[in-house]
Backbone as numpy.savetxt, mean C-alpha at the origin, in Angstrom:
# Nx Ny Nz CAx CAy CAz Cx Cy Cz
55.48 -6.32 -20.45 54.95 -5.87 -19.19 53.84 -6.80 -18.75
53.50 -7.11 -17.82 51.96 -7.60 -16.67 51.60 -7.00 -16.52
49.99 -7.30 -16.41 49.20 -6.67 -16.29 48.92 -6.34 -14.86
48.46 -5.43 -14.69 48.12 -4.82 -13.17 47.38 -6.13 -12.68
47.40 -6.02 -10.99 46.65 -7.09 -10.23 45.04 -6.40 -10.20
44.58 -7.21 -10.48 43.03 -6.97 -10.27 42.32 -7.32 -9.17
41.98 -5.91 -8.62 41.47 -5.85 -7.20 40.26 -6.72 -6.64
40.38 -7.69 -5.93 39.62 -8.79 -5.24 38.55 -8.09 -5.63
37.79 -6.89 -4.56 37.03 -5.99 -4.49 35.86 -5.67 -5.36
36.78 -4.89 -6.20 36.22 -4.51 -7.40 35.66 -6.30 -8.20
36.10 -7.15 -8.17 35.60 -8.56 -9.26 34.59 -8.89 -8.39
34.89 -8.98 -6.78 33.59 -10.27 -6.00 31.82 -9.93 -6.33
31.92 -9.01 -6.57 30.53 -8.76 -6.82 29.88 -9.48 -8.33
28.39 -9.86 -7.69 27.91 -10.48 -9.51 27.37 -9.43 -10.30
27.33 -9.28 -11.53 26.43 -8.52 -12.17 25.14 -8.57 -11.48
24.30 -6.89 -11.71 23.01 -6.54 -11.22 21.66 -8.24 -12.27
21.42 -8.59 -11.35 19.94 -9.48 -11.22 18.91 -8.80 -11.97
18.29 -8.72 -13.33 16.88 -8.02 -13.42 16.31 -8.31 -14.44
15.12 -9.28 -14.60 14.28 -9.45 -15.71 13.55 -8.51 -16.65
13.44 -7.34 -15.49 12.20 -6.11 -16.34 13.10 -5.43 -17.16
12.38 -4.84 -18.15 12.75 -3.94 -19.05 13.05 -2.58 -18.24
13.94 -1.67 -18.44 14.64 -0.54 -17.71 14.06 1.00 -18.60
13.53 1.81 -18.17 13.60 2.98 -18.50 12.12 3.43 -18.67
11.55 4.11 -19.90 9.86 3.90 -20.05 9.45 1.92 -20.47
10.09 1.89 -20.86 9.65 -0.02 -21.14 8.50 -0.38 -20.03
9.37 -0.02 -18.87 8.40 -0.82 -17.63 7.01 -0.56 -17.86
7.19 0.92 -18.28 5.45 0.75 -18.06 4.97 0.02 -18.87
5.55 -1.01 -19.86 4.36 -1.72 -20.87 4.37 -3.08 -20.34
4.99 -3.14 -19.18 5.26 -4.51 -18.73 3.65 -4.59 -17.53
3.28 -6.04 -17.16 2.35 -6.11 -16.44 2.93 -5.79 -14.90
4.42 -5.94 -14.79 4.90 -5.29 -13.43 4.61 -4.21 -13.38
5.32 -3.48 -14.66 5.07 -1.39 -13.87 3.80 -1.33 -14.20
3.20 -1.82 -15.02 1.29 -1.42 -14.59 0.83 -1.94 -13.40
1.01 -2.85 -12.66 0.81 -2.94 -11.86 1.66 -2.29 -10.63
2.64 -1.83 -10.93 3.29 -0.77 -9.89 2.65 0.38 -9.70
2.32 0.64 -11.13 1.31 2.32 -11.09 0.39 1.95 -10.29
-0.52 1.20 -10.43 -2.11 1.03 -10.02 -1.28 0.91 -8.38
-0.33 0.16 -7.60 -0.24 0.37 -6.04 -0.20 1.60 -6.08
0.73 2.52 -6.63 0.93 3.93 -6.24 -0.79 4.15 -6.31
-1.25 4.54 -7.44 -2.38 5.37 -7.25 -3.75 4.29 -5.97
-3.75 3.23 -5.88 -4.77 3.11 -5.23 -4.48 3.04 -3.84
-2.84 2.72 -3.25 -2.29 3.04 -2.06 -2.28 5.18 -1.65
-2.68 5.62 -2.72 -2.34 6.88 -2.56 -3.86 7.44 -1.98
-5.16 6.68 -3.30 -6.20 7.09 -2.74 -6.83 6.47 -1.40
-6.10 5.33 -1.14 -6.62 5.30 0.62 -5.74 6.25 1.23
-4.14 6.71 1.09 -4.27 7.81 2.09 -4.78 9.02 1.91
-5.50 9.46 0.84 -5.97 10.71 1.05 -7.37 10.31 1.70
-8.00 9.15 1.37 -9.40 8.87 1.51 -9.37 9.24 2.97
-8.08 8.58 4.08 -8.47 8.13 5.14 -8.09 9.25 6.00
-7.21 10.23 5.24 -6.84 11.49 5.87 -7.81 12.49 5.80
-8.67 11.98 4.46 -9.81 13.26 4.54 -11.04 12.26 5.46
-11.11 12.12 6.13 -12.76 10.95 6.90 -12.12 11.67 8.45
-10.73 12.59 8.25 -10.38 13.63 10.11 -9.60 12.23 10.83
-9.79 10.98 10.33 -8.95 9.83 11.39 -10.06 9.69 12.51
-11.08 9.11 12.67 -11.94 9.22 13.69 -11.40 8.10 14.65
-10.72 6.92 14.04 -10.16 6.06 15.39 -8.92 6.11 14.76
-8.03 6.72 15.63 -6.70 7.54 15.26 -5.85 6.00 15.36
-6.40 5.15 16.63 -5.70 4.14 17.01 -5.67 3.33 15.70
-6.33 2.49 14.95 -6.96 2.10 13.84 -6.16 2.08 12.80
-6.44 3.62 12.49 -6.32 4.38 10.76 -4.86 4.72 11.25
-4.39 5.24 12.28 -3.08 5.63 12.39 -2.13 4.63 11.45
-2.24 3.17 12.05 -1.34 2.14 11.74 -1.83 2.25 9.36
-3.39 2.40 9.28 -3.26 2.43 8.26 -2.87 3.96 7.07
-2.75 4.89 8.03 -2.45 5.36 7.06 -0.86 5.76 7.07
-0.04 5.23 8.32 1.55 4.38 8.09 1.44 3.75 7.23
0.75 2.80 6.98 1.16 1.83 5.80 1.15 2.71 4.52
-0.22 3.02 4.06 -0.36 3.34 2.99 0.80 4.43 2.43
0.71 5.50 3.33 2.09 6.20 2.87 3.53 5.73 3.06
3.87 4.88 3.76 5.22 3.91 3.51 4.73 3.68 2.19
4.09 2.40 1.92 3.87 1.47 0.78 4.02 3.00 -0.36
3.20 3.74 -0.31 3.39 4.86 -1.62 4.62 5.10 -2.06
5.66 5.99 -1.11 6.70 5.93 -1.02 7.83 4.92 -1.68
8.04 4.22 -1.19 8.43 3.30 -1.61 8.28 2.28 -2.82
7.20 2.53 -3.07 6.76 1.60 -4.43 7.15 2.87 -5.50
6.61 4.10 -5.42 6.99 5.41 -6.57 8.61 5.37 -6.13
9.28 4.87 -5.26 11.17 5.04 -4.97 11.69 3.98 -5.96
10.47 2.25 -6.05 10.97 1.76 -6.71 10.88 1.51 -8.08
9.95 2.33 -8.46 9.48 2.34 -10.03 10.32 3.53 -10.38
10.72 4.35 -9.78 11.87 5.80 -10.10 13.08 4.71 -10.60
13.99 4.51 -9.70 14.71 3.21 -9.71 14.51 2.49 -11.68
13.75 2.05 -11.54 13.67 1.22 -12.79 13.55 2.14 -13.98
12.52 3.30 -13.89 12.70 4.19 -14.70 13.91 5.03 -15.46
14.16 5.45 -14.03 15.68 5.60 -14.45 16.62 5.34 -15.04
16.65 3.50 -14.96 18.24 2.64 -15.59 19.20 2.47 -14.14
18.60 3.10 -12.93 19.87 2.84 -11.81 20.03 1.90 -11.20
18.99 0.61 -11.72 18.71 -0.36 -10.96 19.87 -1.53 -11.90
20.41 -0.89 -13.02 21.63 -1.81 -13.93 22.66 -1.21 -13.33
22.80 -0.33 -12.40 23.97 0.32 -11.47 23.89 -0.40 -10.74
22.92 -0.28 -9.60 23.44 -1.21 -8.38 23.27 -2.84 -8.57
24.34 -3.16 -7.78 24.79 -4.68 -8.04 23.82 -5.32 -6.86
23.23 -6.60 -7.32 21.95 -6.72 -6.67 21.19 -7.55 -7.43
20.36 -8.52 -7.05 19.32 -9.53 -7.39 17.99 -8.91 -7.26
17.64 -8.30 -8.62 16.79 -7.07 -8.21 15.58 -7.94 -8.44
15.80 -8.86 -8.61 14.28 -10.29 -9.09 13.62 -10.49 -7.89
14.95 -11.10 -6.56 14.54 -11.40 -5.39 14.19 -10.02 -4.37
14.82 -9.06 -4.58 14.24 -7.96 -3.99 12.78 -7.50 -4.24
12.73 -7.53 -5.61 11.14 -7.25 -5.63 10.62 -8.04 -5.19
10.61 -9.92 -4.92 9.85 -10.37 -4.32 9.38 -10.24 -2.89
11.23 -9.93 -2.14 10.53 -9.56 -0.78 10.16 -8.69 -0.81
10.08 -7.69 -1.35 9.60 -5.66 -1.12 7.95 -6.24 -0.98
7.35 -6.89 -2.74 6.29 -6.96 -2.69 5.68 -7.75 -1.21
6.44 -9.01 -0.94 5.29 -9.90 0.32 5.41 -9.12 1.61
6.64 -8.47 1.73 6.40 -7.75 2.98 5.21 -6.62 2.35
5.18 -5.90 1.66 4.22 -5.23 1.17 2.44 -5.63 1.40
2.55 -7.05 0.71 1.33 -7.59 0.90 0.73 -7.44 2.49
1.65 -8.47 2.99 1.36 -8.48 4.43 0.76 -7.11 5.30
1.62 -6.30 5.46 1.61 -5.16 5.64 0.02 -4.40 5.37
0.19 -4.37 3.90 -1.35 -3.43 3.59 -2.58 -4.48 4.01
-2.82 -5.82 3.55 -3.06 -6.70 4.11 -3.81 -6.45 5.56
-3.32 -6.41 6.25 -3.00 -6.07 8.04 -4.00 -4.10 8.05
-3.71 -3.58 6.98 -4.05 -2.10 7.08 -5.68 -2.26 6.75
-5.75 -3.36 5.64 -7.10 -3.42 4.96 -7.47 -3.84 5.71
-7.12 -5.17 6.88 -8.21 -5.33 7.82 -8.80 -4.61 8.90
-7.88 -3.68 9.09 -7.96 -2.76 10.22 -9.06 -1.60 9.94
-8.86 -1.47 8.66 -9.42 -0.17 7.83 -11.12 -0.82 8.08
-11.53 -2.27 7.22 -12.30 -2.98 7.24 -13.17 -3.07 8.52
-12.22 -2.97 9.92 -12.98 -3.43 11.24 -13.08 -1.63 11.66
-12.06 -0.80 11.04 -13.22 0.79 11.65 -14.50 0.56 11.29
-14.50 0.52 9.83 -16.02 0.48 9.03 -17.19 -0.10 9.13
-16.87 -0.96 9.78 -17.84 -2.39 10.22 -17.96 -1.98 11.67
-16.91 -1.52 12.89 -17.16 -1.09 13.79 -18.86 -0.29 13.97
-18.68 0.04 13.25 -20.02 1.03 13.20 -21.20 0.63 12.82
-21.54 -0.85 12.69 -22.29 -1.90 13.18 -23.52 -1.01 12.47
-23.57 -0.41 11.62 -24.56 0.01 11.18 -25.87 0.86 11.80
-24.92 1.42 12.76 -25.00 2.85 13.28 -25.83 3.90 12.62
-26.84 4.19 13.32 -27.62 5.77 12.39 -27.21 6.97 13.23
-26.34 7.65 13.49 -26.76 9.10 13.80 -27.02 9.90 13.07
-28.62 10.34 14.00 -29.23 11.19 13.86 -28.88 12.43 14.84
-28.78 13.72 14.50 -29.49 14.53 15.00 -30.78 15.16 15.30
-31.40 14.96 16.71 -32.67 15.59 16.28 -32.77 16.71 17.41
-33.40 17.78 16.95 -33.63 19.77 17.55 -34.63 19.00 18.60
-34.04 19.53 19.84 -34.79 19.16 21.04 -35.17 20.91 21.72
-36.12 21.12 22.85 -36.66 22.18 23.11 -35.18 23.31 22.93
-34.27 22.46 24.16 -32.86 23.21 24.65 -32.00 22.73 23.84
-31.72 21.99 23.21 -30.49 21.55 22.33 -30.76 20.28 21.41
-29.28 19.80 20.77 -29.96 19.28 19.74 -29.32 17.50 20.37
-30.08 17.01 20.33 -29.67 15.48 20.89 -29.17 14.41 19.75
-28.21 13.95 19.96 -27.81 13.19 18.99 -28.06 11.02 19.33
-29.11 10.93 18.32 -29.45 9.96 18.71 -28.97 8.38 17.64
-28.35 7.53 18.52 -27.55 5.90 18.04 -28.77 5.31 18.45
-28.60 4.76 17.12 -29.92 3.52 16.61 -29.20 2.38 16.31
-29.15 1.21 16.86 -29.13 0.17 16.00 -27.03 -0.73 16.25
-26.92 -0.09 18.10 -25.24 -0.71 17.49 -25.55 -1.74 18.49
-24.33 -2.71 17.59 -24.58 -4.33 18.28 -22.47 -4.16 18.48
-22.81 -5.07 19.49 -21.65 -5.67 20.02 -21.10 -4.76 20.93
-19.66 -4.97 21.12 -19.31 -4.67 22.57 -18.18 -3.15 22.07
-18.03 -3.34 21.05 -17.08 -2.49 20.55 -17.83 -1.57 18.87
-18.30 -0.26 19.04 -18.42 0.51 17.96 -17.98 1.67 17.74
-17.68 2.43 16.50 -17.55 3.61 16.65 -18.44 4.50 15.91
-18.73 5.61 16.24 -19.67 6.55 16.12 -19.15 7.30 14.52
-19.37 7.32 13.74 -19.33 7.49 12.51 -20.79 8.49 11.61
-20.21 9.68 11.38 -21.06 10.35 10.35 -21.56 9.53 9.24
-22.54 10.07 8.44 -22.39 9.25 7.26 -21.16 9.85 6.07
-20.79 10.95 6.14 -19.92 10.94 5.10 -18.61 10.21 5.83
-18.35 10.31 6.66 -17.18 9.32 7.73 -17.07 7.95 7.05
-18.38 7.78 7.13 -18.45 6.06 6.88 -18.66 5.99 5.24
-19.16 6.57 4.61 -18.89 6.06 2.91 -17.56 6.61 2.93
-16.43 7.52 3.08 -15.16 7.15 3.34 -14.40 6.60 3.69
-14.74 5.61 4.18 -14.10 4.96 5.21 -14.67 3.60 4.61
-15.62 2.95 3.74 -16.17 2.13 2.69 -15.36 2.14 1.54
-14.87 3.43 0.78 -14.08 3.57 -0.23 -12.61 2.92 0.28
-12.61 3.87 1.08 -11.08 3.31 1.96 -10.56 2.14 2.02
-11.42 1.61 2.75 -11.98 -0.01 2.65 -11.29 -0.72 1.66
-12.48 -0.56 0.66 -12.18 -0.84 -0.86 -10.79 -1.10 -1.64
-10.66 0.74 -1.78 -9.09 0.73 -2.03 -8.15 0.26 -1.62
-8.73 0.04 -0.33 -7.14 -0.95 0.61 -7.24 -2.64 -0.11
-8.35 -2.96 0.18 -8.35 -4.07 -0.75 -7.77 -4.33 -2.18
-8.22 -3.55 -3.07 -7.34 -3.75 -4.55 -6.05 -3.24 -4.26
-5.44 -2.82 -3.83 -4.12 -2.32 -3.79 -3.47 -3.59 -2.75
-4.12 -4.32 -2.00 -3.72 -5.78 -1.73 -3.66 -6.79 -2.47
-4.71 -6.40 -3.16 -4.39 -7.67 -4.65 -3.37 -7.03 -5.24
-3.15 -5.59 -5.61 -2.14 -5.20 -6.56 -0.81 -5.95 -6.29
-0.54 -5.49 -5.29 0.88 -6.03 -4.09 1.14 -7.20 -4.40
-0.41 -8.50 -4.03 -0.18 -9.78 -4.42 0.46 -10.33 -5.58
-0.46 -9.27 -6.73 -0.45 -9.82 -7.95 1.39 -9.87 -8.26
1.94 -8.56 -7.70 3.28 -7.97 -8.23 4.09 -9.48 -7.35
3.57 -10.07 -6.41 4.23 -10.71 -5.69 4.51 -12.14 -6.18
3.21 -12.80 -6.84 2.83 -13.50 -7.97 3.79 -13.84 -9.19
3.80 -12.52 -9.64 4.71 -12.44 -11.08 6.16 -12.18 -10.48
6.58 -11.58 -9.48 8.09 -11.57 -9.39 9.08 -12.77 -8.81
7.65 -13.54 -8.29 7.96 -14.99 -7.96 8.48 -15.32 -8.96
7.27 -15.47 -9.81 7.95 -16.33 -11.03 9.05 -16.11 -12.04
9.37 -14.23 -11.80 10.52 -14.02 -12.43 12.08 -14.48 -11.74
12.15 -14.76 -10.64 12.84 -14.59 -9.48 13.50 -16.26 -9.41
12.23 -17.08 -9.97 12.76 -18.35 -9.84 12.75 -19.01 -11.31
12.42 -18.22 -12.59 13.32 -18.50 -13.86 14.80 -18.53 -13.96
């Protein structure tokens, strides 16, 4: 007898692409530690920036899109690896992480500066309240330039952390972007 014809279909595809270790492994790798640390420090700018009320909605809106995309997605793709489903799908999972991460970079990147120019907006702003005969007057000390925003002080050391966190979680991104380079083009 011959053997059955073997379906075009089913052969054209290459085996799945993937340097990292699959299952708990990742986490001992400097990728999934550095995947954890985006989740958690992309996570604490969006709670940071959701708890500061969004005072320039225009601003923080775009960043706290990012941050919860980027969360999302980075915990979708460390599930993925955890799992073993990433030796299922057929796929260059080397070069995918590289683009996931630079669009990533870019992206938060773009959020941290935005996050950066609320915070600084406020040009170092004092409001005060002070008890006047009939009411209580709220008095701005000290803003320069053409563009500020009016910021509490707990507003603004939130919105400093925020800051912050958006920053290391841009290096995180980088760093992942860094190393998958180099896995991507071994």
């Amino acid at each position: 007898m011959s053997e059955p014809a073997t379906n075009p279909a089913a052969t054209s595809f290459p085996a799945p692409t993937i340097s990292l270790p699959l299952g708990l492994e990742i986490l001992r790798t400097y990728s999934g530690a550095l995947i954890c640390l985006e989740i958690l420090f992309g996570g604490l700018v969006w709670i940071l920036v959701a708890s500061s009320n969004v005072p320039v909605p225009l601003l923080q809106g775009w960043v706290m899109f990012i941050s919860v995309t980027a969360f999302l997605l980075s915990s979708t793709y460390l599930a993925v690896l955890i799992t073993g489903l990433a030796d299922r799908i057929n796929t260059d999972w080397n070069f995918l992480d590289v683009v996931y991460h630079f669009s990533a970079l870019l992206f938060y990147f773009a959020a941290f500066v935005l996050e950066a120019a609320t915070t600084a907006a406020n040009g170092g702003a004092h409001v005060k309240l002070t008890p006047n005969s009939t009411e209580t007057v709220m008095c701005i000390t000290y803003p320069r330039g053409n563009i500020f925003t009016i910021l509490d002080e707990r507003q603004y050391s939130i919105n400093v952390a925020a800051t912050i966190f958006a920053f290391v979680a841009t290096l995180c991104y980088g760093c992942s972007m860094f190393m998958g380079f180099k896995r991507w083009r071994m």
